[in-house]
Amino acid sequence: MIETIVIVAIVTACALYWVRRLVPASQGMFWRGSADMLRAVHAPRALRDRAAQRARQGSKPPTGCGACTKCGDGGGCH
């Protein structure tokens, strides 16, 4: 039984990782849902604010080379 739980946790973590890497727009949707759920269960305000902040960040398109802001400016991220 414990093996099944561990395997499910590992597979879920891997799936979330790859969804994040392959479909970055899904992050905003995930964090918006999390913020709504935290608000519904009356979670601490700091936690709700952080989830809402992450939801707003997830909706912005990345700039530069994967969120690098100084690519090609001589200070590059690579």
mmCIF file of C-alpha atoms in Angstrom:
data_model
loop_
_atom_site.group_PDB
_atom_site.id
_atom_site.type_symbol
_atom_site.label_atom_id
_atom_site.label_comp_id
_atom_site.label_asym_id
_atom_site.label_seq_id
_atom_site.Cartn_x
_atom_site.Cartn_y
_atom_site.Cartn_z
ATOM 1 C CA MET A 1 0.000 0.000 0.000
ATOM 2 C CA ILE A 2 2.750 2.472 0.902
ATOM 3 C CA GLU A 3 4.565 1.634 -2.342
ATOM 4 C CA THR A 4 1.479 2.621 -4.328
ATOM 5 C CA ILE A 5 1.248 5.954 -2.535
ATOM 6 C CA VAL A 6 4.932 6.673 -3.144
ATOM 7 C CA ILE A 7 4.675 5.766 -6.842
ATOM 8 C CA VAL A 8 1.550 7.907 -7.295
ATOM 9 C CA ALA A 9 3.308 10.847 -5.612
ATOM 10 C CA ILE A 10 6.385 10.468 -7.849
ATOM 11 C CA VAL A 11 4.332 10.155 -11.045
ATOM 12 C CA THR A 12 2.208 13.167 -10.064
ATOM 13 C CA ALA A 13 5.304 15.261 -9.336
ATOM 14 C CA CYS A 14 6.819 14.307 -12.703
ATOM 15 C CA ALA A 15 3.585 15.073 -14.536
ATOM 16 C CA LEU A 16 3.320 18.500 -12.897
ATOM 17 C CA TYR A 17 6.954 19.241 -13.739
ATOM 18 C CA TRP A 18 6.510 18.400 -17.414
ATOM 19 C CA VAL A 19 3.203 20.232 -17.728
ATOM 20 C CA ARG A 20 4.935 23.303 -16.312
ATOM 21 C CA ARG A 21 7.825 22.970 -18.765
ATOM 22 C CA LEU A 22 5.739 22.213 -21.850
ATOM 23 C CA VAL A 23 2.692 24.419 -21.229
ATOM 24 C CA PRO A 24 3.799 27.471 -19.211
ATOM 25 C CA ALA A 25 0.391 29.135 -19.617
ATOM 26 C CA SER A 26 -1.108 26.419 -17.388
ATOM 27 C CA GLN A 27 0.765 27.850 -14.392
ATOM 28 C CA GLY A 28 -1.522 30.868 -14.190
ATOM 29 C CA MET A 29 -4.585 28.641 -14.286
ATOM 30 C CA PHE A 30 -3.142 26.375 -11.563
ATOM 31 C CA TRP A 31 -2.269 29.284 -9.260
ATOM 32 C CA ARG A 32 -5.627 31.012 -9.835
ATOM 33 C CA GLY A 33 -7.372 27.788 -8.849
ATOM 34 C CA SER A 34 -5.121 27.451 -5.820
ATOM 35 C CA ALA A 35 -5.812 31.035 -4.747
ATOM 36 C CA ASP A 36 -9.576 30.474 -5.082
ATOM 37 C CA MET A 37 -9.378 27.243 -3.088
ATOM 38 C CA LEU A 38 -7.278 28.889 -0.343
ATOM 39 C CA ARG A 39 -9.809 31.712 -0.126
ATOM 40 C CA ALA A 40 -12.659 29.176 0.171
ATOM 41 C CA VAL A 41 -10.994 27.313 3.055
ATOM 42 C CA HIS A 42 -10.055 30.579 4.836
ATOM 43 C CA ALA A 43 -6.301 29.967 4.644
ATOM 44 C CA PRO A 44 -3.921 32.552 6.154
ATOM 45 C CA ARG A 45 -3.855 35.824 4.236
ATOM 46 C CA ALA A 46 -0.124 35.612 3.450
ATOM 47 C CA LEU A 47 -0.633 32.240 1.754
ATOM 48 C CA ARG A 48 -3.606 33.500 -0.269
ATOM 49 C CA ASP A 49 -1.695 36.619 -1.330
ATOM 50 C CA ARG A 50 1.291 34.566 -2.434
ATOM 51 C CA ALA A 51 -0.890 32.278 -4.562
ATOM 52 C CA ALA A 52 -2.610 35.309 -6.126
ATOM 53 C CA GLN A 53 0.791 36.870 -6.852
ATOM 54 C CA ARG A 54 1.984 33.659 -8.527
ATOM 55 C CA ALA A 55 -1.224 33.592 -10.616
ATOM 56 C CA ARG A 56 -0.483 37.093 -11.896
ATOM 57 C CA GLN A 57 3.135 36.175 -12.673
ATOM 58 C CA GLY A 58 2.062 33.068 -14.555
ATOM 59 C CA SER A 59 -0.031 35.119 -16.984
ATOM 60 C CA LYS A 60 2.913 37.219 -18.202
ATOM 61 C CA PRO A 61 4.847 35.900 -21.204
ATOM 62 C CA PRO A 62 8.516 35.206 -20.488
ATOM 63 C CA THR A 63 11.024 37.737 -21.763
ATOM 64 C CA GLY A 64 14.472 37.050 -23.136
ATOM 65 C CA CYS A 65 15.844 33.525 -23.022
ATOM 66 C CA GLY A 66 13.498 31.798 -20.583
ATOM 67 C CA ALA A 67 12.856 34.834 -18.368
ATOM 68 C CA CYS A 68 16.400 36.177 -18.772
ATOM 69 C CA THR A 69 16.152 39.939 -19.014
ATOM 70 C CA LYS A 70 19.741 40.736 -20.008
ATOM 71 C CA CYS A 71 20.243 38.450 -23.004
ATOM 72 C CA GLY A 72 22.498 40.082 -25.574
ATOM 73 C CA ASP A 73 23.187 43.127 -23.390
ATOM 74 C CA GLY A 74 26.688 42.032 -22.506
ATOM 75 C CA GLY A 75 25.584 40.744 -19.107
ATOM 76 C CA GLY A 76 23.875 37.614 -20.482
ATOM 77 C CA CYS A 77 22.478 34.765 -18.475
ATOM 78 C CA HIS A 78 24.300 32.007 -20.314
#
